[in-house]
mmCIF file of C-alpha atoms in Angstrom:
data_model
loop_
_atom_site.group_PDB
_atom_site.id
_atom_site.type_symbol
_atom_site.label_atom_id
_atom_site.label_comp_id
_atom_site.label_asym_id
_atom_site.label_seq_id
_atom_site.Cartn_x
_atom_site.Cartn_y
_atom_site.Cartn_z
ATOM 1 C CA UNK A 118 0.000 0.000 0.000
ATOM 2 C CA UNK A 119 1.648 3.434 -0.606
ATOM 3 C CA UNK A 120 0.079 6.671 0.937
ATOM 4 C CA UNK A 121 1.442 10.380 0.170
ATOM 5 C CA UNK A 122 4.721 8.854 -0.783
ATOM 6 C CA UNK A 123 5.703 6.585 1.649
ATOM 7 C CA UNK A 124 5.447 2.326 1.504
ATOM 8 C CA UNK A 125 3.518 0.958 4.226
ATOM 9 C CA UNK A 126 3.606 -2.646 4.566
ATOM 10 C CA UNK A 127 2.339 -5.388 7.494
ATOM 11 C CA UNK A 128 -0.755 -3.379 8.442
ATOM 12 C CA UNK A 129 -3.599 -5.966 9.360
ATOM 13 C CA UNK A 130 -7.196 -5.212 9.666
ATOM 14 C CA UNK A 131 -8.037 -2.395 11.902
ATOM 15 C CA UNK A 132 -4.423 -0.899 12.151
ATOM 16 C CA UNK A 133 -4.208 2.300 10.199
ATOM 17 C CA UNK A 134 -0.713 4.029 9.236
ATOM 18 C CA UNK A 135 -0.335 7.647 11.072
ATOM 19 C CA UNK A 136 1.197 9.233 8.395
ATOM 20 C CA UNK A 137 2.831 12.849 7.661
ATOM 21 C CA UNK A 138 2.720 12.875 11.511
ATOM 22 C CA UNK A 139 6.138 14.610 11.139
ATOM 23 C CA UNK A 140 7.753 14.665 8.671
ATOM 24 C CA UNK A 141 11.059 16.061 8.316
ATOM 25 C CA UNK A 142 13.719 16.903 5.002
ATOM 26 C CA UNK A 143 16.725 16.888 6.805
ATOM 27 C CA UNK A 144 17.479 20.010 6.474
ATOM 28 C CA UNK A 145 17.045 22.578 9.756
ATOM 29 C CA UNK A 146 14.215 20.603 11.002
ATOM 30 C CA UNK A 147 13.011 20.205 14.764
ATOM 31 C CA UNK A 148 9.636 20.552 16.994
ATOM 32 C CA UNK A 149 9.481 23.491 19.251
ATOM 33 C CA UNK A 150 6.207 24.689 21.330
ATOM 34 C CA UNK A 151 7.276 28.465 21.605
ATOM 35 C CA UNK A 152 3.923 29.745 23.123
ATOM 36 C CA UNK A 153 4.647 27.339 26.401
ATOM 37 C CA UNK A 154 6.217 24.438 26.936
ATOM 38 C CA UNK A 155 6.473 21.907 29.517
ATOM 39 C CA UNK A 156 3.642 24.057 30.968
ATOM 40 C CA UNK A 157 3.150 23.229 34.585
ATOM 41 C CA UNK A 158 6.469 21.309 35.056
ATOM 42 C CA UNK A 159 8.044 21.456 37.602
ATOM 43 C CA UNK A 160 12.440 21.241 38.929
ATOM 44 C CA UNK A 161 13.426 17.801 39.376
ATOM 45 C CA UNK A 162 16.847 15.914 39.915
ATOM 46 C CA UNK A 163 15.284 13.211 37.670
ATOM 47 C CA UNK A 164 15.908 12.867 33.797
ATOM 48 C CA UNK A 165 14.627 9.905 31.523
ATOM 49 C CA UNK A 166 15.143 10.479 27.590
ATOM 50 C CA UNK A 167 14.367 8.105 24.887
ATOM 51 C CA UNK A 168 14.986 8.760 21.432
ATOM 52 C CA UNK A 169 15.444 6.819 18.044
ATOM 53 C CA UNK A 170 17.411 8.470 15.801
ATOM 54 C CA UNK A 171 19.002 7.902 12.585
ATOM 55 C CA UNK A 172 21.941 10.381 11.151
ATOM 56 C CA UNK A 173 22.602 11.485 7.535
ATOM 57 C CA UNK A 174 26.136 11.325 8.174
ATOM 58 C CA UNK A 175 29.309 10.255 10.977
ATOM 59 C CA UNK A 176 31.435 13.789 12.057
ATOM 60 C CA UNK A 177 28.701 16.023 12.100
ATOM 61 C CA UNK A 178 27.381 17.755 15.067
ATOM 62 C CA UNK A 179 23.381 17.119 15.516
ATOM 63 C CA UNK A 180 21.749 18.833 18.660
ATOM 64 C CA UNK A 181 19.220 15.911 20.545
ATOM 65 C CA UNK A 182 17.555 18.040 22.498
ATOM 66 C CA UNK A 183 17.588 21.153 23.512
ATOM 67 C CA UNK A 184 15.384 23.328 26.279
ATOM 68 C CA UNK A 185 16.548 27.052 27.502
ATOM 69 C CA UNK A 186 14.636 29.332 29.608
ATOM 70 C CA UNK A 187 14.688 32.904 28.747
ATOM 71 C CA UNK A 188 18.109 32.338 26.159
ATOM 72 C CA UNK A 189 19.736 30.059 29.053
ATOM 73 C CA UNK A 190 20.259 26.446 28.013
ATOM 74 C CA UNK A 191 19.092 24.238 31.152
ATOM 75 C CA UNK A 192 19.269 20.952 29.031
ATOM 76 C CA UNK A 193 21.334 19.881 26.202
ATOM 77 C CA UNK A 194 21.797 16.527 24.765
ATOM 78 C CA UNK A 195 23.698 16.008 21.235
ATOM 79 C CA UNK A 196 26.624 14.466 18.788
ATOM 80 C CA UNK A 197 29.725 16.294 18.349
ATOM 81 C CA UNK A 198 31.818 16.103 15.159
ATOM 82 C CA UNK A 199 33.884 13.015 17.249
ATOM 83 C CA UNK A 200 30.620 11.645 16.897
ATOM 84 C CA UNK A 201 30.597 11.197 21.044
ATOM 85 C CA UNK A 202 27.121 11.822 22.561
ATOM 86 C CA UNK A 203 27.341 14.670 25.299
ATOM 87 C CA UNK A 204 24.682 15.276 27.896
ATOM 88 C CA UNK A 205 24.667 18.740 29.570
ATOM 89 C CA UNK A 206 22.222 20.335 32.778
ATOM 90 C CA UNK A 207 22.181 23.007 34.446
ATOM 91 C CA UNK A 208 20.229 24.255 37.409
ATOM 92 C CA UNK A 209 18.387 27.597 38.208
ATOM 93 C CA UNK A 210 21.281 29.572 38.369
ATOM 94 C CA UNK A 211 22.805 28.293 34.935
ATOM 95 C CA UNK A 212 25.278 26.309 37.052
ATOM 96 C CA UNK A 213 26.271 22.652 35.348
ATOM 97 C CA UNK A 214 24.856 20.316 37.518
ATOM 98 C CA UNK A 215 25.534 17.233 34.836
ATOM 99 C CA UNK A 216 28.122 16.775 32.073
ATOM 100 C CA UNK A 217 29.011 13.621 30.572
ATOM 101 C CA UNK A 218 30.610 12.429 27.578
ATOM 102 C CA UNK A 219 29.581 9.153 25.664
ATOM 103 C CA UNK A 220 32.154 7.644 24.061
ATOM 104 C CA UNK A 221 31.268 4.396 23.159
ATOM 105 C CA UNK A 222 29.537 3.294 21.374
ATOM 106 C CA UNK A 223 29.289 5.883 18.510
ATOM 107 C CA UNK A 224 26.228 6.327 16.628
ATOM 108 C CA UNK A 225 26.352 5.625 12.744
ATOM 109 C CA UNK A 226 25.256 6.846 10.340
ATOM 110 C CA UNK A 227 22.509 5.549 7.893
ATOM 111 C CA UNK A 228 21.010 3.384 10.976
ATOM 112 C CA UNK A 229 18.434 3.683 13.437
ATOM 113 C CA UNK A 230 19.507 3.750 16.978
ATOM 114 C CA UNK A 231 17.652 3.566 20.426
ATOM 115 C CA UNK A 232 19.350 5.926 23.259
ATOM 116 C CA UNK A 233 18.063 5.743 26.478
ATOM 117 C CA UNK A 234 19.204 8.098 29.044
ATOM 118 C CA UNK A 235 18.193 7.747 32.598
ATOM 119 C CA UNK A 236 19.510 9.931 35.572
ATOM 120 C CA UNK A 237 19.074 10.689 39.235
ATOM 121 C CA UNK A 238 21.127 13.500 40.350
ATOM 122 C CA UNK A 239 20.556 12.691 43.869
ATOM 123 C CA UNK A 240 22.319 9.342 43.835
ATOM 124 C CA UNK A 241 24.737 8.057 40.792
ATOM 125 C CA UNK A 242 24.355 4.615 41.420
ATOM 126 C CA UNK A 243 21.171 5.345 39.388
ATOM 127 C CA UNK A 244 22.301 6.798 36.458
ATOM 128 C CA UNK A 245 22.415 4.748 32.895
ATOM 129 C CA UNK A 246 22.927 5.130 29.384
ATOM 130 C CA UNK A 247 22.569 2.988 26.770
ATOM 131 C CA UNK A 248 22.931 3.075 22.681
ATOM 132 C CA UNK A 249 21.832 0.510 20.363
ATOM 133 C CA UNK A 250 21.081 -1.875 23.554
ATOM 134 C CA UNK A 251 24.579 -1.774 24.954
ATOM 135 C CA UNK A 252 25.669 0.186 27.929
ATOM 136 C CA UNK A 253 27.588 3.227 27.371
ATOM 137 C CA UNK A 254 30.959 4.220 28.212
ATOM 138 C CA UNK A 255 30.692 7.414 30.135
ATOM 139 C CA UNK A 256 33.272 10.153 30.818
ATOM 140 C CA UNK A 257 30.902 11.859 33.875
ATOM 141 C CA UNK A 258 32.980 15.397 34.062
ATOM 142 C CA UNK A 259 30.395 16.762 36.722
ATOM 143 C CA UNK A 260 27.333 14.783 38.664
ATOM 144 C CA UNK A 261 25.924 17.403 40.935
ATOM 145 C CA UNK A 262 23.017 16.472 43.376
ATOM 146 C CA UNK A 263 21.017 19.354 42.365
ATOM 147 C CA UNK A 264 18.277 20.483 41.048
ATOM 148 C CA UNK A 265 17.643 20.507 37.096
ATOM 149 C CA UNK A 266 15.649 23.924 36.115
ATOM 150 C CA UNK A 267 12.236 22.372 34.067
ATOM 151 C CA UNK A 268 10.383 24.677 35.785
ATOM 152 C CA UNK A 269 8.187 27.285 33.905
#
């Protein structure tokens, strides 16, 4: 069956495609909600992130995610040109509160791949990463027990 362009196989009675859902070109492309995000969140020294993600190309740098408040980045997560994932947080007062540096494994290009990020500032036993299914070699340059800035 092909719909608006795209191939859509496997789908059995009663399951309908959700297509154009979003759709991007690969060029400058990402969601935002402007007006007001994350709108009754609230500070928390919890993070949990799940993406899949597939890249055009290796040695580029690709931003994840990205949230500021008022022009202040309180959460980053993206690929540098060394194609090494990097996590950084900050708190209310722009301080770093987390920065770590995946090195392994690298993410390449052409295929889809699962991260899963999952931190709790106030204890780093609990804190895991994992790419393509495999647990991640982290470089943790700061692991504050703090509090990350969602809040609105």
């Amino acid at each position: 069956m092909t719909s608006f362009g795209y191939n859509v196989l496997g789908f059995g009675a009663g399951i309908k495609p959700v297509v154009n859902g979003v759709r991007f070109d690969g060029t400058n492309d990402w969601l935002s909600n402007a007006a007001s995000p994350y709108t009754g969140s609230s500070s928390a020294k919890t993070l949990t992130y799940s993406v899949w993600i597939k890249r055009n190309g290796a040695g580029l740098a690709e931003a994840l995610y990205y949230f500021d408040k008022g022009g202040l980045a309180v959460g980053e997560i993206s690929i540098d040109a060394s194609n090494r994932t990097i996590i950084l947080l900050r708190n209310a007062a722009g301080t770093t509160i987390l920065d770590a540096t995946v090195t392994s494994p690298t993410i390449l290009a052409g295929t889809w791949t699962n991260i899963i990020i999952s931190v709790d500032l106030a204890n780093a036993a609990n804190r895991h990463i994992t790419i393509a299914n495999a647990a991640a070699t982290v470089t943790w340059t700061t692991y504050t027990n703090d509090t990350i800035d969602f809040a609105n």
